[in-house]
Amino acid sequence: MIIETISSIIELENNCSPSLELDTVLNEVLTILKCEIKKSYVGFDFINYFDGDYPTIEIISKEISTTDLYIKITIDSTKNGYYINLNHDWLKFKDITKFVGEDIIHTLSENIRKTPEGFKTLSNYYGSSSWDDIKEVYLLSRFFNIDHASDFELINSINEVLEIYIDLLIDYESLESYSIIEDIWEIFRLYPREKENFPYNPLGYEIISYMKYDLYETIRKRYNELPDDLKVSIKRANDEYVLSPDLSYNLNEFSTSIFYRDGLILGMTFECSDETIKFYISQDLDRINSPQEGAKIGKTLISAIGKISSEVDFEEIEKTEIKHLVDNNKYYDIYRFHWICSKRIKIEGLDDEDLIEEFDKFKSIYDKITDDYKYLRSFYDEFELNKNYSDKEE
């Protein structure tokens, strides 16, 4: 019955012109196929859909909550058959880091104790150069020609792949046992001694890659998605001392943005010498037309924050501060017209849950002032646009 149903789908696709009626019939037959296969299994979710032009059934464990590792049965009518694959999502690494993705893929692949007969491992994956070519990695893959297939062979192959899938899910739980706090401690330890070209030297790149991945996964689980404005970026950090060249470097401080909304940044600074994390809100300098404008927007937002929270730190953003570093006997002018507020947190004794709770509190302030910032930003952008237009006319 299962192979007959697959044959029906292949015949329909090969012999009928594309139409809404055909799509409806194919969906109905694919649902029947899903139900036929599902009869043999308990503890798994079965989803049927069209992956591009390919009728597909996806199998996911109900017990372990990851949608990144799954089994797919994909019908390819042009080849007169179907694939059974054990896949891992690859797109999730595109905005994070291929370094971590490659590590996870190879770890899972190496943990497949015995490859079932006829299956290939990593058949579409050839390392980091496949970065933009694929959306999922085939940990296991085999094509079956419908003319030589049977229900017994299909169910037996699914069983073999399911057994490996369940084993890998246990490995996957350990791979996902990440800790942002441990990443932070590593940065505290490494940055002061490896900061030359950090994070582009090997040690720096590795720890930043893993911290970025751990941060993304923590936020994904916290909010059940990856928000569109999540922008972890070292280049767009715009930290407190961005206008004082080398000051952050000499203070053993390292920053990254986390969220970015039309020029309003929620970032994090690793104050390595003090073993402290500083969450902060600042403006993107590339969006500020003048120091006076930045300070005006900043003062308005600071006033708004003062009415909703007393747990953050403010600086005098309109005045230039002079800071003297004894270690190198240098004086630095500090300009903060882009700065809004910050909150320091000592890491000693904290776990991931404590840190995320502190982050949530600070992010709630960021959320509350976003609309105010967007209004002010649009007002000054329009003012600057009109001013430039008037200057051209003159």
Short mmCIF file of C-alpha atoms in Angstrom, two decimals:
data_model
loop_
_atom_site.label_atom_id
_atom_site.label_comp_id
_atom_site.label_asym_id
_atom_site.label_seq_id
_atom_site.Cartn_x
_atom_site.Cartn_y
_atom_site.Cartn_z
CA MET A 1 0.00 0.00 0.00
CA ILE A 2 2.85 2.43 0.84
CA ILE A 3 4.77 1.85 -2.38
CA GLU A 4 1.52 1.93 -4.36
CA THR A 5 0.74 5.35 -2.88
CA ILE A 6 4.21 6.66 -3.76
CA SER A 7 3.74 5.30 -7.30
CA SER A 8 0.43 7.18 -7.52
CA ILE A 9 2.15 10.45 -6.63
CA ILE A 10 4.89 9.84 -9.23
CA GLU A 11 2.31 9.04 -11.91
CA LEU A 12 0.26 12.13 -11.11
CA GLU A 13 3.30 14.40 -11.26
CA ASN A 14 4.64 12.86 -14.47
CA ASN A 15 1.36 12.66 -16.38
CA CYS A 16 -0.65 15.71 -15.31
CA SER A 17 -0.10 19.38 -16.09
CA PRO A 18 0.47 21.67 -13.09
CA SER A 19 -2.77 23.08 -11.71
CA LEU A 20 -4.51 23.91 -8.46
CA GLU A 21 -6.60 20.76 -8.85
CA LEU A 22 -3.45 18.64 -9.16
CA ASP A 23 -1.94 20.29 -6.07
CA THR A 24 -5.08 19.47 -4.09
CA VAL A 25 -5.04 15.82 -5.18
CA LEU A 26 -1.30 15.49 -4.48
CA ASN A 27 -1.76 16.91 -0.98
CA GLU A 28 -4.56 14.43 -0.30
CA VAL A 29 -2.51 11.46 -1.55
CA LEU A 30 0.56 12.66 0.40
CA THR A 31 -1.56 12.82 3.56
CA ILE A 32 -2.72 9.23 2.92
CA LEU A 33 0.95 8.19 2.52
CA LYS A 34 1.85 9.89 5.81
CA CYS A 35 -0.94 8.06 7.62
CA GLU A 36 0.13 4.71 6.14
CA ILE A 37 3.73 5.13 7.32
CA LYS A 38 2.70 6.62 10.68
CA LYS A 39 0.78 3.45 11.62
CA SER A 40 4.05 1.66 12.34
CA TYR A 41 5.49 4.23 14.76
CA VAL A 42 4.77 5.71 18.18
CA GLY A 43 6.54 8.70 19.74
CA PHE A 44 7.19 10.60 16.52
CA ASP A 45 5.55 13.53 14.76
CA PHE A 46 4.91 13.15 11.03
CA ILE A 47 4.55 16.25 8.83
CA ASN A 48 3.76 16.25 5.13
CA TYR A 49 4.51 19.21 2.83
CA PHE A 50 6.09 20.15 -0.49
CA ASP A 51 9.80 20.93 -0.22
CA GLY A 52 10.05 23.03 -3.36
CA ASP A 53 8.55 20.71 -5.99
CA TYR A 54 9.16 17.54 -3.97
CA PRO A 55 6.42 15.82 -1.95
CA THR A 56 7.98 15.28 1.46
CA ILE A 57 7.24 13.57 4.77
CA GLU A 58 9.30 14.65 7.76
CA ILE A 59 9.72 12.59 10.94
CA ILE A 60 10.70 14.25 14.24
CA SER A 61 10.98 12.82 17.75
CA LYS A 62 8.33 13.96 20.23
CA GLU A 63 10.59 13.27 23.21
CA ILE A 64 13.59 15.47 22.42
CA SER A 65 12.70 18.99 21.40
CA THR A 66 14.97 19.90 18.50
CA THR A 67 13.77 20.60 14.98
CA ASP A 68 17.35 20.77 13.67
CA LEU A 69 17.77 17.00 13.28
CA TYR A 70 15.10 15.05 11.39
CA ILE A 71 14.31 12.26 8.92
CA LYS A 72 12.91 13.03 5.48
CA ILE A 73 11.20 10.85 2.89
CA THR A 74 11.29 12.86 -0.33
CA ILE A 75 9.65 11.75 -3.58
CA ASP A 76 11.49 12.69 -6.78
CA SER A 77 9.20 11.93 -9.71
CA THR A 78 11.84 12.98 -12.26
CA LYS A 79 14.01 10.10 -11.04
CA ASN A 80 11.11 7.68 -10.56
CA GLY A 81 11.78 7.08 -6.91
CA TYR A 82 12.24 8.48 -3.41
CA TYR A 83 14.97 9.36 -0.93
CA ILE A 84 15.22 8.48 2.73
CA ASN A 85 17.52 10.98 4.44
CA LEU A 86 18.68 11.79 7.94
CA ASN A 87 19.24 15.54 7.79
CA HIS A 88 20.52 18.40 9.88
CA ASP A 89 19.42 21.98 9.25
CA TRP A 90 22.23 24.11 7.80
CA LEU A 91 20.46 27.45 7.40
CA LYS A 92 20.55 28.02 11.17
CA PHE A 93 24.33 28.42 10.93
CA LYS A 94 24.22 30.93 8.09
CA ASP A 95 23.68 33.93 10.38
CA ILE A 96 25.71 32.48 13.24
CA THR A 97 28.93 30.74 12.25
CA LYS A 98 29.92 27.93 9.91
CA PHE A 99 32.77 27.06 12.31
CA VAL A 100 30.31 25.73 14.90
CA GLY A 101 28.11 24.17 12.21
CA GLU A 102 30.98 22.22 10.74
CA ASP A 103 32.01 21.02 14.18
CA ILE A 104 28.48 19.79 14.97
CA ILE A 105 28.01 18.11 11.57
CA HIS A 106 31.30 16.21 11.78
CA THR A 107 30.69 15.22 15.41
CA LEU A 108 27.29 13.76 14.53
CA SER A 109 28.64 12.05 11.41
CA GLU A 110 31.49 10.44 13.33
CA ASN A 111 29.01 9.17 15.93
CA ILE A 112 27.13 7.07 13.36
CA ARG A 113 28.44 3.67 14.42
CA LYS A 114 27.34 1.71 11.35
CA THR A 115 26.07 3.08 8.05
CA PRO A 116 23.05 1.08 6.80
CA GLU A 117 23.57 -0.81 3.56
CA GLY A 118 23.15 1.37 0.48
CA PHE A 119 23.22 4.67 2.41
CA LYS A 120 25.84 7.40 1.91
CA THR A 121 27.13 9.78 4.58
CA LEU A 122 27.47 13.54 4.00
CA SER A 123 26.60 13.07 0.32
CA ASN A 124 25.85 16.78 -0.25
CA TYR A 125 28.35 18.27 2.19
CA TYR A 126 31.93 19.18 1.33
CA GLY A 127 32.91 21.45 4.19
CA SER A 128 32.60 25.16 4.69
CA SER A 129 32.71 25.83 0.94
CA SER A 130 29.14 24.49 0.77
CA TRP A 131 28.06 27.40 2.92
CA ASP A 132 25.72 29.04 0.41
CA ASP A 133 24.83 25.98 -1.64
CA ILE A 134 22.66 23.95 0.75
CA LYS A 135 19.92 24.44 3.31
CA GLU A 136 20.37 21.08 5.06
CA VAL A 137 23.13 18.48 5.40
CA TYR A 138 22.45 14.84 4.53
CA LEU A 139 24.03 12.90 7.39
CA LEU A 140 22.62 9.76 5.73
CA SER A 141 21.03 9.48 2.31
CA ARG A 142 19.81 6.75 -0.04
CA PHE A 143 17.76 6.78 -3.24
CA PHE A 144 15.24 4.00 -3.95
CA ASN A 145 13.93 3.33 -7.46
CA ILE A 146 10.19 2.72 -7.25
CA ASP A 147 10.39 -0.18 -9.75
CA HIS A 148 12.49 -2.23 -7.30
CA ALA A 149 10.96 -1.03 -4.01
CA SER A 150 8.73 -2.77 -1.52
CA ASP A 151 6.83 -1.82 1.64
CA PHE A 152 9.09 -4.12 3.64
CA GLU A 153 12.27 -2.49 2.32
CA LEU A 154 10.93 1.03 2.96
CA ILE A 155 9.85 0.29 6.55
CA ASN A 156 13.07 -1.61 7.26
CA SER A 157 15.18 1.32 5.96
CA ILE A 158 13.18 3.81 8.03
CA ASN A 159 13.72 1.60 11.10
CA GLU A 160 17.48 1.52 10.51
CA VAL A 161 17.66 5.29 10.11
CA LEU A 162 15.37 5.86 13.12
CA GLU A 163 17.68 3.79 15.30
CA ILE A 164 20.63 5.99 14.31
CA TYR A 165 18.47 9.12 14.65
CA ILE A 166 17.55 8.23 18.25
CA ASP A 167 21.22 7.58 19.12
CA LEU A 168 22.27 10.91 17.58
CA LEU A 169 19.53 12.77 19.46
CA ILE A 170 21.19 11.66 22.71
CA ASP A 171 24.53 12.95 21.37
CA TYR A 172 22.78 16.12 20.26
CA GLU A 173 21.57 16.86 23.77
CA SER A 174 25.19 16.90 24.94
CA LEU A 175 26.21 19.06 21.95
CA GLU A 176 23.49 21.54 22.97
CA SER A 177 24.67 21.69 26.59
CA TYR A 178 26.10 25.15 26.06
CA SER A 179 26.84 27.79 28.67
CA ILE A 180 27.10 31.51 27.98
CA ILE A 181 28.66 32.02 31.42
CA GLU A 182 31.48 29.61 30.55
CA ASP A 183 31.99 31.45 27.23
CA ILE A 184 32.21 34.77 29.12
CA TRP A 185 34.79 33.38 31.55
CA GLU A 186 36.84 32.18 28.56
CA ILE A 187 36.74 35.68 27.04
CA PHE A 188 37.75 37.19 30.38
CA ARG A 189 40.70 34.80 30.45
CA LEU A 190 41.75 34.99 26.80
CA TYR A 191 41.14 38.56 25.69
CA PRO A 192 43.79 40.35 27.82
CA ARG A 193 46.51 38.07 26.48
CA GLU A 194 45.17 37.40 22.95
CA LYS A 195 43.66 40.79 22.11
CA GLU A 196 46.03 41.54 19.25
CA ASN A 197 43.79 40.94 16.19
CA PHE A 198 41.10 39.51 18.44
CA PRO A 199 38.76 37.86 17.41
CA TYR A 200 40.53 37.04 14.14
CA ASN A 201 43.36 35.01 15.64
CA PRO A 202 42.54 31.28 16.01
CA LEU A 203 41.76 31.28 19.75
CA GLY A 204 39.72 34.45 19.61
CA TYR A 205 37.76 33.32 16.55
CA GLU A 206 36.90 29.99 18.17
CA ILE A 207 35.60 31.36 21.46
CA ILE A 208 33.65 34.20 19.79
CA SER A 209 32.13 31.69 17.35
CA TYR A 210 30.90 29.46 20.16
CA MET A 211 29.69 32.38 22.26
CA LYS A 212 27.72 33.70 19.28
CA TYR A 213 26.16 30.28 18.67
CA ASP A 214 25.33 29.80 22.36
CA LEU A 215 23.80 33.28 22.52
CA TYR A 216 21.64 32.65 19.45
CA GLU A 217 20.43 29.31 20.76
CA THR A 218 19.66 30.77 24.20
CA ILE A 219 17.64 33.60 22.64
CA ARG A 220 15.91 31.18 20.25
CA LYS A 221 14.73 29.07 23.19
CA ARG A 222 13.87 32.11 25.32
CA TYR A 223 11.65 33.73 22.68
CA ASN A 224 10.73 30.60 20.67
CA GLU A 225 12.30 32.22 17.60
CA LEU A 226 15.22 34.30 16.42
CA PRO A 227 13.99 37.92 16.34
CA ASP A 228 14.61 39.79 13.08
CA ASP A 229 16.46 42.56 14.93
CA LEU A 230 18.92 40.17 16.57
CA LYS A 231 22.25 41.43 15.18
CA VAL A 232 25.29 40.09 17.01
CA SER A 233 28.08 42.18 15.53
CA ILE A 234 31.48 43.27 16.78
CA LYS A 235 31.76 45.88 14.03
CA ARG A 236 28.49 47.54 15.06
CA ALA A 237 29.13 47.53 18.78
CA ASN A 238 29.48 51.34 19.19
CA ASP A 239 30.49 50.93 22.81
CA GLU A 240 31.07 53.63 25.40
CA TYR A 241 34.61 54.41 24.25
CA VAL A 242 34.16 54.02 20.49
CA LEU A 243 35.14 57.70 20.03
CA SER A 244 38.28 57.32 22.16
CA PRO A 245 40.71 55.27 20.02
CA ASP A 246 42.40 52.36 21.84
CA LEU A 247 40.80 53.13 25.21
CA SER A 248 38.63 49.98 25.26
CA TYR A 249 41.65 47.98 24.09
CA ASN A 250 43.86 49.35 26.86
CA LEU A 251 41.13 48.80 29.45
CA ASN A 252 40.84 45.13 28.38
CA GLU A 253 37.26 45.69 27.26
CA PHE A 254 35.59 44.05 24.29
CA SER A 255 32.07 44.80 22.96
CA THR A 256 29.42 43.40 20.64
CA SER A 257 25.96 44.50 19.62
CA ILE A 258 23.11 42.05 20.32
CA PHE A 259 20.01 43.85 19.01
CA TYR A 260 19.86 46.57 16.39
CA ARG A 261 16.72 48.61 15.62
CA ASP A 262 17.08 51.36 13.05
CA GLY A 263 20.25 52.59 14.72
CA LEU A 264 19.39 51.87 18.37
CA ILE A 265 21.81 49.29 19.72
CA LEU A 266 21.51 46.93 22.67
CA GLY A 267 25.02 45.69 23.28
CA MET A 268 27.25 43.92 25.75
CA THR A 269 30.76 44.81 26.90
CA PHE A 270 33.12 42.28 28.47
CA GLU A 271 35.06 44.21 31.12
CA CYS A 272 37.75 41.56 31.49
CA SER A 273 39.90 43.15 34.20
CA ASP A 274 36.88 43.50 36.52
CA GLU A 275 35.20 40.22 35.44
CA THR A 276 32.06 42.25 34.75
CA ILE A 277 29.48 42.29 31.95
CA LYS A 278 27.99 45.64 30.97
CA PHE A 279 24.71 45.68 29.05
CA TYR A 280 24.24 49.01 27.29
CA ILE A 281 22.02 50.97 24.94
CA SER A 282 23.64 53.36 22.47
CA GLN A 283 23.02 54.99 19.12
CA ASP A 284 24.70 53.93 15.90
CA LEU A 285 27.19 56.68 15.06
CA ASP A 286 26.49 56.16 11.35
CA ARG A 287 22.89 57.29 11.93
CA ILE A 288 23.80 60.46 13.86
CA ASN A 289 24.11 63.63 11.77
CA SER A 290 25.89 65.69 14.44
CA PRO A 291 27.01 65.42 18.09
CA GLN A 292 24.33 67.93 19.08
CA GLU A 293 21.63 65.80 17.48
CA GLY A 294 22.91 62.64 19.17
CA ALA A 295 22.95 64.35 22.55
CA LYS A 296 19.40 65.70 22.08
CA ILE A 297 18.05 62.25 21.22
CA GLY A 298 20.05 60.74 24.06
CA LYS A 299 18.76 63.23 26.66
CA THR A 300 15.14 62.60 25.61
CA LEU A 301 15.56 58.83 25.91
CA ILE A 302 17.43 59.13 29.21
CA SER A 303 14.54 61.19 30.59
CA ALA A 304 12.06 58.53 29.46
CA ILE A 305 14.13 55.71 31.00
CA GLY A 306 14.41 57.63 34.29
CA LYS A 307 10.61 57.43 34.61
CA ILE A 308 10.46 53.63 34.17
CA SER A 309 13.65 52.32 35.82
CA SER A 310 16.07 53.27 38.57
CA GLU A 311 18.31 50.22 38.03
CA VAL A 312 20.49 51.55 35.20
CA ASP A 313 23.48 53.87 35.07
CA PHE A 314 23.58 57.15 33.18
CA GLU A 315 26.54 59.29 32.14
CA GLU A 316 26.86 63.02 31.46
CA ILE A 317 26.57 62.74 27.70
CA GLU A 318 27.00 66.41 26.79
CA LYS A 319 30.34 66.91 28.50
CA THR A 320 33.75 65.65 27.44
CA GLU A 321 35.41 63.55 30.12
CA ILE A 322 39.18 63.18 30.38
CA LYS A 323 40.36 59.77 31.57
CA HIS A 324 43.93 59.07 32.69
CA LEU A 325 45.30 55.53 32.43
CA VAL A 326 48.17 55.01 34.84
CA ASP A 327 49.44 51.87 33.04
CA ASN A 328 50.42 53.71 29.88
CA ASN A 329 50.34 57.26 31.31
CA LYS A 330 47.95 58.45 28.59
CA TYR A 331 44.99 60.81 28.69
CA TYR A 332 41.85 60.08 26.69
CA ASP A 333 39.01 62.39 25.73
CA ILE A 334 35.70 60.56 26.11
CA TYR A 335 32.72 61.69 24.03
CA ARG A 336 29.37 60.08 24.83
CA PHE A 337 26.81 61.91 22.69
CA HIS A 338 25.77 58.49 21.28
CA TRP A 339 25.36 56.92 24.73
CA ILE A 340 22.05 56.20 26.50
CA CYS A 341 22.50 53.97 29.55
CA SER A 342 24.13 50.80 30.89
CA LYS A 343 24.02 48.22 33.65
CA ARG A 344 27.01 46.35 35.07
CA ILE A 345 26.72 42.78 36.34
CA LYS A 346 29.40 40.87 38.23
CA ILE A 347 29.65 37.37 36.79
CA GLU A 348 31.00 35.66 39.91
CA GLY A 349 28.37 33.23 41.24
CA LEU A 350 25.93 33.64 38.34
CA ASP A 351 24.59 30.86 36.13
CA ASP A 352 23.04 31.17 32.65
CA GLU A 353 19.52 31.57 34.02
CA ASP A 354 20.60 34.44 36.31
CA LEU A 355 22.33 36.19 33.43
CA ILE A 356 19.37 35.81 31.06
CA GLU A 357 17.00 37.19 33.71
CA GLU A 358 19.23 40.28 34.02
CA PHE A 359 19.34 40.54 30.24
CA ASP A 360 15.53 40.31 30.01
CA LYS A 361 15.15 43.15 32.53
CA PHE A 362 17.52 45.36 30.58
CA LYS A 363 15.98 44.41 27.22
CA SER A 364 12.56 45.45 28.54
CA ILE A 365 13.92 49.01 28.84
CA TYR A 366 15.25 48.79 25.29
CA ASP A 367 11.82 47.58 24.10
CA LYS A 368 10.00 50.43 25.86
CA ILE A 369 12.10 53.22 24.34
CA THR A 370 12.33 51.82 20.80
CA ASP A 371 9.25 53.64 19.51
CA ASP A 372 10.42 56.92 21.09
CA TYR A 373 13.79 56.49 19.44
CA LYS A 374 12.29 55.69 16.01
CA TYR A 375 10.10 58.80 16.21
CA LEU A 376 13.05 61.02 17.16
CA ARG A 377 15.29 59.41 14.54
CA SER A 378 12.75 59.97 11.76
CA PHE A 379 12.21 63.58 12.88
CA TYR A 380 15.92 64.43 12.75
CA ASP A 381 16.45 62.49 9.51
CA GLU A 382 13.65 64.48 7.87
CA PHE A 383 15.05 67.71 9.29
CA GLU A 384 18.51 66.89 7.91
CA LEU A 385 17.04 65.93 4.55
CA ASN A 386 15.15 69.23 4.26
CA LYS A 387 18.22 71.17 5.38
CA ASN A 388 20.41 69.51 2.72
CA TYR A 389 17.75 70.16 0.08
CA SER A 390 17.57 73.88 1.06
CA ASP A 391 21.38 74.15 0.96
CA LYS A 392 21.41 72.76 -2.58
CA GLU A 393 18.78 75.23 -3.74
CA GLU A 394 20.83 78.12 -2.42
#
